[in-house]
JSON list of C-alpha atoms in Angstrom, two decimals:
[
{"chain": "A", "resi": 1, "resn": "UNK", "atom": "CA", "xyz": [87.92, -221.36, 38.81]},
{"chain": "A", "resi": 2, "resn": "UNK", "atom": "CA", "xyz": [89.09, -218.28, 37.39]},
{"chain": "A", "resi": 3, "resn": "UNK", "atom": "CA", "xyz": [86.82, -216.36, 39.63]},
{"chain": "A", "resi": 4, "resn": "UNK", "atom": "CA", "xyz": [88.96, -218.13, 43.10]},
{"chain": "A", "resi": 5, "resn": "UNK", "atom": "CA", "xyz": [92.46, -217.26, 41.30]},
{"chain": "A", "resi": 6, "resn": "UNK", "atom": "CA", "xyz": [91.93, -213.58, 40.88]},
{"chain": "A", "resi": 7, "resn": "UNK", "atom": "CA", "xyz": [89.98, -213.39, 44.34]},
{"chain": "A", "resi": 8, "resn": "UNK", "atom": "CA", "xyz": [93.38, -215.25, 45.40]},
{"chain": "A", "resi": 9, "resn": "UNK", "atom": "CA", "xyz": [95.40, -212.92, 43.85]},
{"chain": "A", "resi": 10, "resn": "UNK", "atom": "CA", "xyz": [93.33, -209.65, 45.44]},
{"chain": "A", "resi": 11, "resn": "UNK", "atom": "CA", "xyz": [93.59, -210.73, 48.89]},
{"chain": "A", "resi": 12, "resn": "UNK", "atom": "CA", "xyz": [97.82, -211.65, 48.78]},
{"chain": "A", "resi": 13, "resn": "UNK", "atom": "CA", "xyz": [98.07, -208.19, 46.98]},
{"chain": "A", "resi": 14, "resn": "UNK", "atom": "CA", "xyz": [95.99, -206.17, 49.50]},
{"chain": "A", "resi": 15, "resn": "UNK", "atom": "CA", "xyz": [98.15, -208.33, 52.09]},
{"chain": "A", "resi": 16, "resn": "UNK", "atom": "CA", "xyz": [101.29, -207.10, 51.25]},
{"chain": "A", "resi": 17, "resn": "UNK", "atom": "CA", "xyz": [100.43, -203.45, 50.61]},
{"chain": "A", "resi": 18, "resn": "UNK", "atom": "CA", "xyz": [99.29, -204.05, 54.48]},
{"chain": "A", "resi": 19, "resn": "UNK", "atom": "CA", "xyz": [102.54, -204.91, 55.36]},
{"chain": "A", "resi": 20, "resn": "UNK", "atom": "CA", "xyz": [104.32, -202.63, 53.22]},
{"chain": "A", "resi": 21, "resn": "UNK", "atom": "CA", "xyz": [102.47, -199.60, 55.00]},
{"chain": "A", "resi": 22, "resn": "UNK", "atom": "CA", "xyz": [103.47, -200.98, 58.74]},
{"chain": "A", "resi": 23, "resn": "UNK", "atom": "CA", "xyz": [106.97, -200.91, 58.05]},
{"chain": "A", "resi": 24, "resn": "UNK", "atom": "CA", "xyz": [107.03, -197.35, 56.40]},
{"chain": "A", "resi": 25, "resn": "UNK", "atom": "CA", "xyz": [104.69, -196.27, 59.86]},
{"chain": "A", "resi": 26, "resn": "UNK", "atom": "CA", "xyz": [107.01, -198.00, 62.20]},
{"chain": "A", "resi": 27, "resn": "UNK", "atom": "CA", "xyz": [110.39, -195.99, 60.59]},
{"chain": "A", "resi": 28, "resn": "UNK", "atom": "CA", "xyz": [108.26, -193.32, 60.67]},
{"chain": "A", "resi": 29, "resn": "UNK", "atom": "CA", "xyz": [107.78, -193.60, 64.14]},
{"chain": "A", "resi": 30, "resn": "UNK", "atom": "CA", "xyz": [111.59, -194.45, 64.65]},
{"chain": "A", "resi": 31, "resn": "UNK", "atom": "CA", "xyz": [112.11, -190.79, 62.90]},
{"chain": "A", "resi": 32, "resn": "UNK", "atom": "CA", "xyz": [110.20, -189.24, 65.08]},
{"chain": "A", "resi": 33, "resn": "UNK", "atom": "CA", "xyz": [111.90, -190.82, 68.72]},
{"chain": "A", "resi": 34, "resn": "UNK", "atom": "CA", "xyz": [115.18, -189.76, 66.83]},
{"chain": "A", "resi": 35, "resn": "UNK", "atom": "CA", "xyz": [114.51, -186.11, 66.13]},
{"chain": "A", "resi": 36, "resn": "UNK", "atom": "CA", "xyz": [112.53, -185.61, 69.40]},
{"chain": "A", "resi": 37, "resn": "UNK", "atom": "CA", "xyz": [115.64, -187.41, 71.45]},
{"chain": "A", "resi": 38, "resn": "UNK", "atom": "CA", "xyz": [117.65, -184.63, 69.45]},
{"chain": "A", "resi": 39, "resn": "UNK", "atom": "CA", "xyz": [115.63, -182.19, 70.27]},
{"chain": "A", "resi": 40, "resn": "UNK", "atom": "CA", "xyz": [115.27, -182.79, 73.87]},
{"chain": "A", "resi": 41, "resn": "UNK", "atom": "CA", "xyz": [119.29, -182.72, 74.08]},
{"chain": "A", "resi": 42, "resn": "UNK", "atom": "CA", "xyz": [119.22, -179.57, 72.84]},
{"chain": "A", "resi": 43, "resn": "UNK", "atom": "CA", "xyz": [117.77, -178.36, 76.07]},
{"chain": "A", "resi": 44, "resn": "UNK", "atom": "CA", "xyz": [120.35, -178.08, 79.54]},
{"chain": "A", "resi": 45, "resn": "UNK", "atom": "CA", "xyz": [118.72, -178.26, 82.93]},
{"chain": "A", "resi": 46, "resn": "UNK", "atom": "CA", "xyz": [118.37, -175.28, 85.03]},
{"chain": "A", "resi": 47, "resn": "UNK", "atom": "CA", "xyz": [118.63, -174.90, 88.73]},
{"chain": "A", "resi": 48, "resn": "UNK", "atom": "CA", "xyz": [114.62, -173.58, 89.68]},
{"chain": "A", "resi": 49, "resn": "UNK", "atom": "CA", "xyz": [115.82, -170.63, 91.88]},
{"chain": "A", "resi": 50, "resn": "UNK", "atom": "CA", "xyz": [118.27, -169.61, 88.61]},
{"chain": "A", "resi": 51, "resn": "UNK", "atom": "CA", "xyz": [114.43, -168.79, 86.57]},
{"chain": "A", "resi": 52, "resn": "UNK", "atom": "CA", "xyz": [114.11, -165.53, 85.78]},
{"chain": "A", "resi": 53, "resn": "UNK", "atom": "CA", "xyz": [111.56, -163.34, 87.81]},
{"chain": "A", "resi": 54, "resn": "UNK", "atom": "CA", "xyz": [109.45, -163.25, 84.38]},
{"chain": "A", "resi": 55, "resn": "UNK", "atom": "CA", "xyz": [108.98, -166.51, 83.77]},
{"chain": "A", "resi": 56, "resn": "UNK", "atom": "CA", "xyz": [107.85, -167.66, 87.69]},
{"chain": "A", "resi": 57, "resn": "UNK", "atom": "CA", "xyz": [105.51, -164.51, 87.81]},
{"chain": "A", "resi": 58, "resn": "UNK", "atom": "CA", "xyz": [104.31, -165.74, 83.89]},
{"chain": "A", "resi": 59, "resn": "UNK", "atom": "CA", "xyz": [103.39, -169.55, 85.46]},
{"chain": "A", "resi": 60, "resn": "UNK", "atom": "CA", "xyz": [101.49, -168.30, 88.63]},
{"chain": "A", "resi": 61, "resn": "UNK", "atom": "CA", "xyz": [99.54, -165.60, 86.28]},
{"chain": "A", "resi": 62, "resn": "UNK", "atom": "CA", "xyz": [98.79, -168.24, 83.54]},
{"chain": "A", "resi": 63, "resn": "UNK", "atom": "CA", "xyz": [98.27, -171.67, 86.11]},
{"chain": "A", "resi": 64, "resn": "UNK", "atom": "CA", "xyz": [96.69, -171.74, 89.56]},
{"chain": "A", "resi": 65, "resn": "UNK", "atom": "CA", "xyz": [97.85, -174.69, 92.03]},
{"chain": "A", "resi": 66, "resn": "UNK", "atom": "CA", "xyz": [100.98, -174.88, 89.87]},
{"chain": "A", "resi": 67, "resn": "UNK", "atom": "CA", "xyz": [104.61, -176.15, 90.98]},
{"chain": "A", "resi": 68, "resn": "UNK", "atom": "CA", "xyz": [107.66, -175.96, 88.56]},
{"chain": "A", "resi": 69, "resn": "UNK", "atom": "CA", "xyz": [109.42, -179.13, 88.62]},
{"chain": "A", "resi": 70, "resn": "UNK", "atom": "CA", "xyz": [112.06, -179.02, 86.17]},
{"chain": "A", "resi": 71, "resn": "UNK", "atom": "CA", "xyz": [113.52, -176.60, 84.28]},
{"chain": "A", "resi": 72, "resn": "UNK", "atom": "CA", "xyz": [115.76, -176.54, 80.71]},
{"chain": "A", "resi": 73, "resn": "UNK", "atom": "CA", "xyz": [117.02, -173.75, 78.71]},
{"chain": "A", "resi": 74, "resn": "UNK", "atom": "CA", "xyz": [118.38, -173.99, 74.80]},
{"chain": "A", "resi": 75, "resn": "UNK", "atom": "CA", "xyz": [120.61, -172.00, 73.19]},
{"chain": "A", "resi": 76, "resn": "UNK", "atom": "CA", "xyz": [117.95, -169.48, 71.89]},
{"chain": "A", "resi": 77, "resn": "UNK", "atom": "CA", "xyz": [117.31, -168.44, 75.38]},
{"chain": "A", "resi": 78, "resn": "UNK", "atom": "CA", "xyz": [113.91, -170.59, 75.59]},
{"chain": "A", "resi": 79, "resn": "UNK", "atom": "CA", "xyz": [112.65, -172.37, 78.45]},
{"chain": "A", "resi": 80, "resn": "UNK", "atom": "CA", "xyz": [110.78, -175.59, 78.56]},
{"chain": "A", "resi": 81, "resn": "UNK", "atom": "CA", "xyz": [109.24, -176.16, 82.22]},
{"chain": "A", "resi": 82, "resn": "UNK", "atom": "CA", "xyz": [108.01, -179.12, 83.34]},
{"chain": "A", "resi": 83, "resn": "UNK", "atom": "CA", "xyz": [104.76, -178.16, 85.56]},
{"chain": "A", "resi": 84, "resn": "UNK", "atom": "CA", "xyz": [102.66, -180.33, 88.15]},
{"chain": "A", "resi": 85, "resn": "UNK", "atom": "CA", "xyz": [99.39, -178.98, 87.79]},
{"chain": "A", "resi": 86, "resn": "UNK", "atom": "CA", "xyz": [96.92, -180.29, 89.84]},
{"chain": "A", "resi": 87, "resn": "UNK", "atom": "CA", "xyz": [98.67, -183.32, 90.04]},
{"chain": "A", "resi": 88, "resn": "UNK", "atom": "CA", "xyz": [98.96, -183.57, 86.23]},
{"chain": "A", "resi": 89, "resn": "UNK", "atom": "CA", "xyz": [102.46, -183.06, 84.51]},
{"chain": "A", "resi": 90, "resn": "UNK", "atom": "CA", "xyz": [102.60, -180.47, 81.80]},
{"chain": "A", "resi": 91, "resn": "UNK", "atom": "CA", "xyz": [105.54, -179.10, 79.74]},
{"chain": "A", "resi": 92, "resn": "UNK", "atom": "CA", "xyz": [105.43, -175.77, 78.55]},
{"chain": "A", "resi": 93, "resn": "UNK", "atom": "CA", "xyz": [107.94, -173.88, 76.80]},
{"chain": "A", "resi": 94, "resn": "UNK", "atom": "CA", "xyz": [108.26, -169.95, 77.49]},
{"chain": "A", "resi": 95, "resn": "UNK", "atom": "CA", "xyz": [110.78, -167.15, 76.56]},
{"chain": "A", "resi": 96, "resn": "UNK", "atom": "CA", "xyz": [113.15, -165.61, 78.91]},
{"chain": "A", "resi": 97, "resn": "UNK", "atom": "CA", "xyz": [110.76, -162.75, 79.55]},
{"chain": "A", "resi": 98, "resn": "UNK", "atom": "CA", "xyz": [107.55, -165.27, 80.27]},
{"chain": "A", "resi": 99, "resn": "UNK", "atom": "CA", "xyz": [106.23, -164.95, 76.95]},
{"chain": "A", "resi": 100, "resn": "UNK", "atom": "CA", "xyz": [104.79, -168.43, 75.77]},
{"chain": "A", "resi": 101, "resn": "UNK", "atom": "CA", "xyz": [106.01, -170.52, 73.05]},
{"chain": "A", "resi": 102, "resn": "UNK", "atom": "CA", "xyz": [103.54, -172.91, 71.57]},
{"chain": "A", "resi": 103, "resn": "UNK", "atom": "CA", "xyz": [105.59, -176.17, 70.24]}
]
C-alpha cells in the first residue's frame, strides 16, 4: 500500500513540474514575439530605387535569380532586404556599403 502512495505521489509531482515548465516556455515564447515585434519597428521601409548602388550590386554578386522585394533601413544605417530567391523568401540584412550583417 505504501508502495501505490509514493508511486502516487511521483507521478502528481512529475505532473506538475510538466506543467510548471510549459508555462515558463510559453512566456518565453511571448518574450521573444515582444522583442522581435520591437525590433522589427525599429526598421522604416525604403522605396527599392532609393538602395544604394552597393547594396543592389552586393545582392546580384552574392544571389543569382534574385529580386529585392522589400526594403527597411534602422537608424544605424543597416538594411534588412527581403529577397525572392528562386521563389523562396529570404531576409538578409546588409550595411549601407553591401557588406553583410549576419543576425
Amino acid at each position: 500500500m505504501k508502495k501505490i502512495i509514493i508511486a502516487s505521489a511521483l507521478v502528481l509531482g512529475s505532473i506538475s513540474i510538466s506543467a510548471s515548465v510549459f508555462q515558463f516556455t510559453h512566456s518565453e515564447r511571448d518574450l521573444v514575439m515582444e522583442l522581435q515585434n520591437e525590433y522589427e519597428a525599429a526598421y522604416n521601409e525604403v522605396e527599392l530605387q532609393d538602395l544604394p548602388i552597393a547594396i543592389t550590386e552586393a545582392v546580384a554578386e552574392r544571389f543569382n535569380n534574385t529580386t529585392v522585394s522589400k526594403a527597411y533601413i534602422n537608424d544605424a544605417k543597416e538594411y534588412k532586404l527581403v529577397l525572392s530567391v528562386n521563389g523562396v523568401i529570404e531576409t538578409v540584412f546588409t550595411t549601407e556599403t553591401g557588406d553583410w550583417i549576419n543576425k
